[in-house]
Amino acid sequence: MDIVFVGAGRLATQFAKALRNEGHCVLAVYSRTMASAQALTAIVGGMATDRIEALPARADAFIVAVKDAVLPALIPLLTSGRLSCPMFHTAGSMPMSVFGSLPYHGVIYPMQTFSKDRDVDFRRIPVFIEASNSLAMAAARTIATSVSDRVTELDGQRRRYLHLAAVFACNFANHCYALAADVLRQHGLSFEDMLPLIDETAQKVHELSPYDAQTGPAVRYDENVINAHLALLADNPRLQEVYTLMSRSIHQEKASSVCDINS
C-alpha cells in the first residue's frame, strides 16, 4: 500500500519502519519541523515536508500520529481535497469521530511504548483497530495485520479504558523507576542494581496475576518498615506522599482481592 505519515515522532518512526519492512511504500512524511520529517524519510523513503498542503492528494491510507491535542485543528487541513482517502489516527484516548464526516476513517492503535532509536518487534505488539465502514476496516486490517500478529477490533469506548490501564502499567511504572533512580543517585548508588529486580517483577506477571505477584511491606502493611522508609524521606514531602498513597493502595487492593476470593 502507498501510505502517508502525518507525524514523525516515536510511534510514527517505528510504525513507518515496520510498514516499510513489510513492503509498503511510504509516499510522504509530514512534521511541524522539516528536520524531523527528513530524519524519518531518510530511513523509510518518501517526500519530507513541513506543509500539510504539500502532501499527496491521494494515497491508500493516511496515518495520523500526532499529539491528541493537535488532531481537531489538523484534521480539517488534512482532509481538504482528500475526502476519498482513508485516514487513521493512532491515539488510544481519542474517538474516531474526530475525523467528522470524512467517509473513510478509523483508528489503528498499537499499544506499546516507543522510542525513535529503539526498534521493537511489531509482530508481538497488540494493535487495536476501529473504522467507520467496511471499506475503511478492510484498509485498517490490511495495514495492521501486515505488521502485527495480534490485531483486534475494539470500539472507542473500551479503547479509552485500555489506554487508561496502559498509563498505569507503563507510564506510572516508569515514573517509579525515575523516583528510585533519584533516591539512588542522591546516595551514591547505581540504578543498574535495580535491573534484575525490575526484570523479574515484569516477568512474574506473565505467569501470575498482578495481585498474586505483589510483594513488599505494603501488602501486609508492615508499619515498622513503612515508617522507617518515610523517615528516610523526611526531606522530601512529595516522595513521602507518593510512598504513603502507593502503600495504602497496595494494601487496600490486596485486602479487596482476598475479600473477593472469600466471598
Short mmCIF file of C-alpha atoms in Angstrom, two decimals:
data_model
loop_
_atom_site.label_atom_id
_atom_site.label_comp_id
_atom_site.label_asym_id
_atom_site.label_seq_id
_atom_site.Cartn_x
_atom_site.Cartn_y
_atom_site.Cartn_z
CA MET A 1 0.00 0.00 0.00
CA ASP A 2 1.02 3.62 -0.57
CA ILE A 3 0.95 5.33 2.82
CA VAL A 4 1.40 8.91 4.02
CA PHE A 5 2.52 9.59 7.57
CA VAL A 6 1.35 12.73 9.32
CA GLY A 7 3.76 12.98 12.22
CA ALA A 8 7.36 11.86 12.63
CA GLY A 9 7.60 11.14 16.34
CA ARG A 10 8.37 7.96 18.23
CA LEU A 11 5.29 5.96 17.25
CA ALA A 12 5.35 7.19 13.64
CA THR A 13 9.02 6.29 13.30
CA GLN A 14 8.61 2.71 14.48
CA PHE A 15 5.31 2.19 12.65
CA ALA A 16 6.69 3.54 9.37
CA LYS A 17 9.79 1.35 9.67
CA ALA A 18 7.66 -1.74 10.32
CA LEU A 19 5.44 -0.99 7.31
CA ARG A 20 8.42 -0.31 5.07
CA ASN A 21 9.94 -3.63 6.15
CA GLU A 22 6.73 -5.41 5.10
CA GLY A 23 6.83 -3.96 1.61
CA HIS A 24 4.58 -0.93 1.94
CA CYS A 25 5.61 2.34 0.30
CA VAL A 26 5.83 5.49 2.41
CA LEU A 27 4.94 8.22 -0.06
CA ALA A 28 5.48 11.16 2.25
CA VAL A 29 6.07 12.23 5.85
CA TYR A 30 4.77 15.46 7.36
CA SER A 31 6.16 17.02 10.53
CA ARG A 32 5.95 20.51 12.01
CA THR A 33 9.71 20.65 11.59
CA MET A 34 11.38 19.74 8.31
CA ALA A 35 14.32 18.19 10.15
CA SER A 36 12.07 15.61 11.83
CA ALA A 37 10.33 14.76 8.56
CA GLN A 38 13.66 14.40 6.77
CA ALA A 39 15.09 12.21 9.55
CA LEU A 40 12.26 9.72 9.03
CA THR A 41 12.23 9.79 5.22
CA ALA A 42 15.98 9.15 5.30
CA ILE A 43 15.06 5.78 6.83
CA VAL A 44 11.79 4.84 5.11
CA GLY A 45 11.90 6.87 1.90
CA GLY A 46 9.31 9.25 0.53
CA MET A 47 8.97 13.01 0.42
CA ALA A 48 9.56 15.09 3.55
CA THR A 49 7.51 18.20 4.18
CA ASP A 50 6.50 20.63 6.89
CA ARG A 51 3.45 21.82 4.94
CA ILE A 52 0.16 19.90 5.00
CA GLU A 53 -0.83 21.27 1.60
CA ALA A 54 2.31 19.74 0.06
CA LEU A 55 1.25 16.18 0.92
CA PRO A 56 -0.03 13.94 -1.88
CA ALA A 57 -3.69 14.35 -2.79
CA ARG A 58 -4.16 10.59 -2.84
CA ALA A 59 -2.81 7.55 -1.02
CA ASP A 60 -4.10 4.16 0.05
CA ALA A 61 -4.03 5.43 3.64
CA PHE A 62 -3.00 8.42 5.70
CA ILE A 63 -1.73 7.52 9.19
CA VAL A 64 -2.00 10.44 11.59
CA ALA A 65 0.40 10.01 14.50
CA VAL A 66 0.47 13.34 16.34
CA LYS A 67 -0.38 14.62 19.82
CA ASP A 68 -4.05 14.24 20.71
CA ALA A 69 -4.49 17.98 21.23
CA VAL A 70 -3.36 18.69 17.66
CA LEU A 71 -5.93 16.46 15.94
CA PRO A 72 -9.02 18.76 15.93
CA ALA A 73 -7.15 21.61 14.25
CA LEU A 74 -5.04 19.43 11.97
CA ILE A 75 -7.74 17.18 10.51
CA PRO A 76 -9.72 19.86 8.61
CA LEU A 77 -6.50 20.96 6.91
CA LEU A 78 -5.51 17.38 6.13
CA THR A 79 -8.89 16.25 4.78
CA SER A 80 -9.35 19.27 2.49
CA GLY A 81 -9.22 17.87 -1.05
CA ARG A 82 -8.66 14.34 0.23
CA LEU A 83 -12.19 13.25 1.19
CA SER A 84 -11.89 9.90 -0.59
CA CYS A 85 -8.66 8.90 1.19
CA PRO A 86 -8.84 6.53 4.19
CA MET A 87 -7.36 8.20 7.25
CA PHE A 88 -6.50 6.64 10.60
CA HIS A 89 -5.23 8.17 13.81
CA THR A 90 -3.14 6.19 16.27
CA ALA A 91 -4.31 7.63 19.60
CA GLY A 92 -5.56 5.46 22.42
CA SER A 93 -7.81 8.04 24.02
CA MET A 94 -9.27 9.96 21.05
CA PRO A 95 -12.54 8.87 19.37
CA MET A 96 -12.53 8.22 15.65
CA SER A 97 -15.34 10.79 15.39
CA VAL A 98 -12.60 13.44 15.44
CA PHE A 99 -12.50 12.86 11.66
CA GLY A 100 -16.03 14.24 11.40
CA SER A 101 -17.88 13.45 8.16
CA LEU A 102 -14.86 12.03 6.33
CA PRO A 103 -16.27 8.90 4.60
CA TYR A 104 -13.38 6.52 5.28
CA HIS A 105 -11.67 6.85 8.63
CA GLY A 106 -10.77 4.98 11.79
CA VAL A 107 -8.15 4.14 14.37
CA ILE A 108 -5.06 1.95 14.29
CA TYR A 109 -3.74 1.92 17.86
CA PRO A 110 -0.51 -0.03 18.53
CA MET A 111 -0.40 -0.40 22.31
CA GLN A 112 3.28 -0.11 23.12
CA THR A 113 5.79 2.40 24.42
CA PHE A 114 8.04 3.63 21.61
CA SER A 115 11.41 5.33 21.26
CA LYS A 116 12.84 6.59 17.99
CA ASP A 117 16.16 4.80 18.36
CA ARG A 118 14.98 1.57 19.98
CA ASP A 119 13.50 -0.89 17.49
CA VAL A 120 10.63 -3.11 18.61
CA ASP A 121 9.22 -6.41 17.37
CA PHE A 122 5.95 -5.14 15.92
CA ARG A 123 4.75 -8.73 15.43
CA ARG A 124 4.26 -9.02 19.20
CA ILE A 125 2.50 -5.69 19.68
CA PRO A 126 -1.29 -5.75 20.19
CA VAL A 127 -2.87 -3.46 17.60
CA PHE A 128 -6.47 -2.32 18.09
CA ILE A 129 -8.50 -1.15 15.11
CA GLU A 130 -11.81 0.61 14.56
CA ALA A 131 -13.30 2.02 11.37
CA SER A 132 -16.26 3.98 10.02
CA ASN A 133 -17.33 1.35 7.47
CA SER A 134 -16.33 -1.95 5.89
CA LEU A 135 -14.02 -0.37 3.31
CA ALA A 136 -12.13 1.60 5.93
CA MET A 137 -11.99 -1.50 8.16
CA ALA A 138 -10.51 -3.53 5.30
CA ALA A 139 -7.75 -0.94 4.90
CA ALA A 140 -7.11 -0.80 8.65
CA ARG A 141 -6.95 -4.58 8.89
CA THR A 142 -4.60 -4.86 5.91
CA ILE A 143 -2.22 -2.34 7.44
CA ALA A 144 -2.37 -3.75 10.97
CA THR A 145 -2.08 -7.45 10.09
CA SER A 146 0.87 -6.78 7.80
CA VAL A 147 2.97 -5.77 10.82
CA SER A 148 1.32 -7.45 13.84
CA ASP A 149 0.09 -10.93 14.70
CA ARG A 150 -2.18 -9.54 17.42
CA VAL A 151 -4.87 -7.42 15.75
CA THR A 152 -8.23 -6.86 17.47
CA GLU A 153 -11.30 -4.82 16.56
CA LEU A 154 -12.16 -2.60 19.52
CA ASP A 155 -14.69 0.20 19.90
CA GLY A 156 -13.59 3.63 21.05
CA GLN A 157 -15.19 3.47 24.49
CA ARG A 158 -13.28 0.35 25.53
CA ARG A 159 -10.11 1.61 23.85
CA ARG A 160 -10.18 4.59 26.24
CA TYR A 161 -10.06 2.22 29.21
CA LEU A 162 -7.30 0.21 27.55
CA HIS A 163 -5.28 3.41 27.23
CA LEU A 164 -6.00 4.33 30.85
CA ALA A 165 -4.75 0.94 32.01
CA ALA A 166 -1.65 1.35 29.84
CA VAL A 167 -0.82 4.61 31.61
CA PHE A 168 -0.83 2.79 34.95
CA ALA A 169 1.11 -0.21 33.64
CA CYS A 170 3.71 1.73 31.67
CA ASN A 171 3.96 5.46 32.34
CA PHE A 172 3.35 5.34 36.09
CA ALA A 173 5.58 2.27 36.49
CA ASN A 174 8.39 4.04 34.62
CA HIS A 175 7.91 7.11 36.83
CA CYS A 176 8.53 4.87 39.82
CA TYR A 177 11.82 3.83 38.18
CA ALA A 178 12.71 7.53 37.87
CA LEU A 179 11.91 8.13 41.54
CA ALA A 180 14.03 5.12 42.52
CA ALA A 181 16.88 6.40 40.35
CA ASP A 182 16.75 9.77 42.13
CA VAL A 183 16.93 8.14 45.57
CA LEU A 184 19.88 6.01 44.49
CA ARG A 185 21.73 8.88 42.83
CA GLN A 186 21.43 11.07 45.93
CA HIS A 187 23.17 8.38 47.98
CA GLY A 188 25.84 7.32 45.51
CA LEU A 189 24.14 4.08 44.47
CA SER A 190 23.65 2.65 40.98
CA PHE A 191 20.29 2.18 39.24
CA GLU A 192 21.83 -0.81 37.43
CA ASP A 193 21.42 -2.79 40.65
CA MET A 194 17.64 -2.41 40.23
CA LEU A 195 17.54 -4.01 36.77
CA PRO A 196 17.40 -7.70 37.82
CA LEU A 197 14.59 -6.81 40.26
CA ILE A 198 12.69 -4.87 37.58
CA ASP A 199 13.12 -7.69 35.07
CA GLU A 200 11.88 -10.35 37.49
CA THR A 201 8.91 -8.21 38.56
CA ALA A 202 7.85 -7.77 34.93
CA GLN A 203 8.45 -11.43 34.09
CA LYS A 204 6.37 -12.71 37.01
CA VAL A 205 3.14 -11.24 35.67
CA HIS A 206 3.49 -13.45 32.60
CA GLU A 207 2.77 -16.37 34.95
CA LEU A 208 0.97 -14.85 37.96
CA SER A 209 -1.79 -12.29 38.25
CA PRO A 210 -0.55 -8.85 39.37
CA TYR A 211 -2.39 -9.41 42.67
CA ASP A 212 -0.57 -12.70 43.34
CA ALA A 213 2.77 -11.26 42.24
CA GLN A 214 2.62 -8.31 44.65
CA THR A 215 5.20 -8.40 47.47
CA GLY A 216 6.72 -5.90 49.88
CA PRO A 217 5.89 -4.27 53.21
CA ALA A 218 2.66 -2.63 51.97
CA VAL A 219 0.98 -5.99 51.27
CA ARG A 220 0.84 -6.79 55.00
CA TYR A 221 1.11 -3.11 55.93
CA ASP A 222 4.26 -3.59 57.98
CA GLU A 223 4.25 -0.24 59.78
CA ASN A 224 7.77 -0.68 61.19
CA VAL A 225 9.26 -0.87 57.70
CA ILE A 226 6.89 1.71 56.22
CA ASN A 227 7.61 4.25 58.95
CA ALA A 228 11.35 3.66 58.64
CA HIS A 229 11.14 4.37 54.91
CA LEU A 230 9.09 7.50 55.49
CA ALA A 231 11.72 8.69 57.96
CA LEU A 232 14.37 8.31 55.26
CA LEU A 233 12.23 10.58 53.08
CA ALA A 234 11.82 13.28 55.73
CA ASP A 235 13.49 15.86 53.48
CA ASN A 236 11.19 15.05 50.54
CA PRO A 237 7.49 15.53 51.44
CA ARG A 238 6.37 14.91 47.86
CA LEU A 239 8.01 11.50 47.79
CA GLN A 240 6.64 10.74 51.25
CA GLU A 241 3.16 11.43 49.90
CA VAL A 242 3.69 9.17 46.90
CA TYR A 243 5.07 6.39 49.12
CA THR A 244 2.13 6.66 51.53
CA LEU A 245 -0.52 6.69 48.80
CA MET A 246 1.08 3.76 46.98
CA SER A 247 1.43 1.73 50.18
CA ARG A 248 -2.19 2.30 51.13
CA SER A 249 -3.38 1.47 47.64
CA ILE A 250 -1.37 -1.78 47.56
CA HIS A 251 -2.69 -2.84 50.96
CA GLN A 252 -6.30 -1.95 50.11
CA GLU A 253 -6.10 -3.72 46.74
CA LYS A 254 -4.67 -6.84 48.36
CA ALA A 255 -7.34 -6.80 51.06
CA SER A 256 -10.04 -6.32 48.44
CA SER A 257 -8.81 -9.24 46.35
CA VAL A 258 -8.80 -11.51 49.44
CA CYS A 259 -12.38 -10.46 50.22
CA ASP A 260 -13.42 -11.23 46.64
CA ILE A 261 -11.91 -14.71 46.87
CA ASN A 262 -13.57 -15.45 50.23
CA SER A 263 -17.00 -14.04 49.33
#
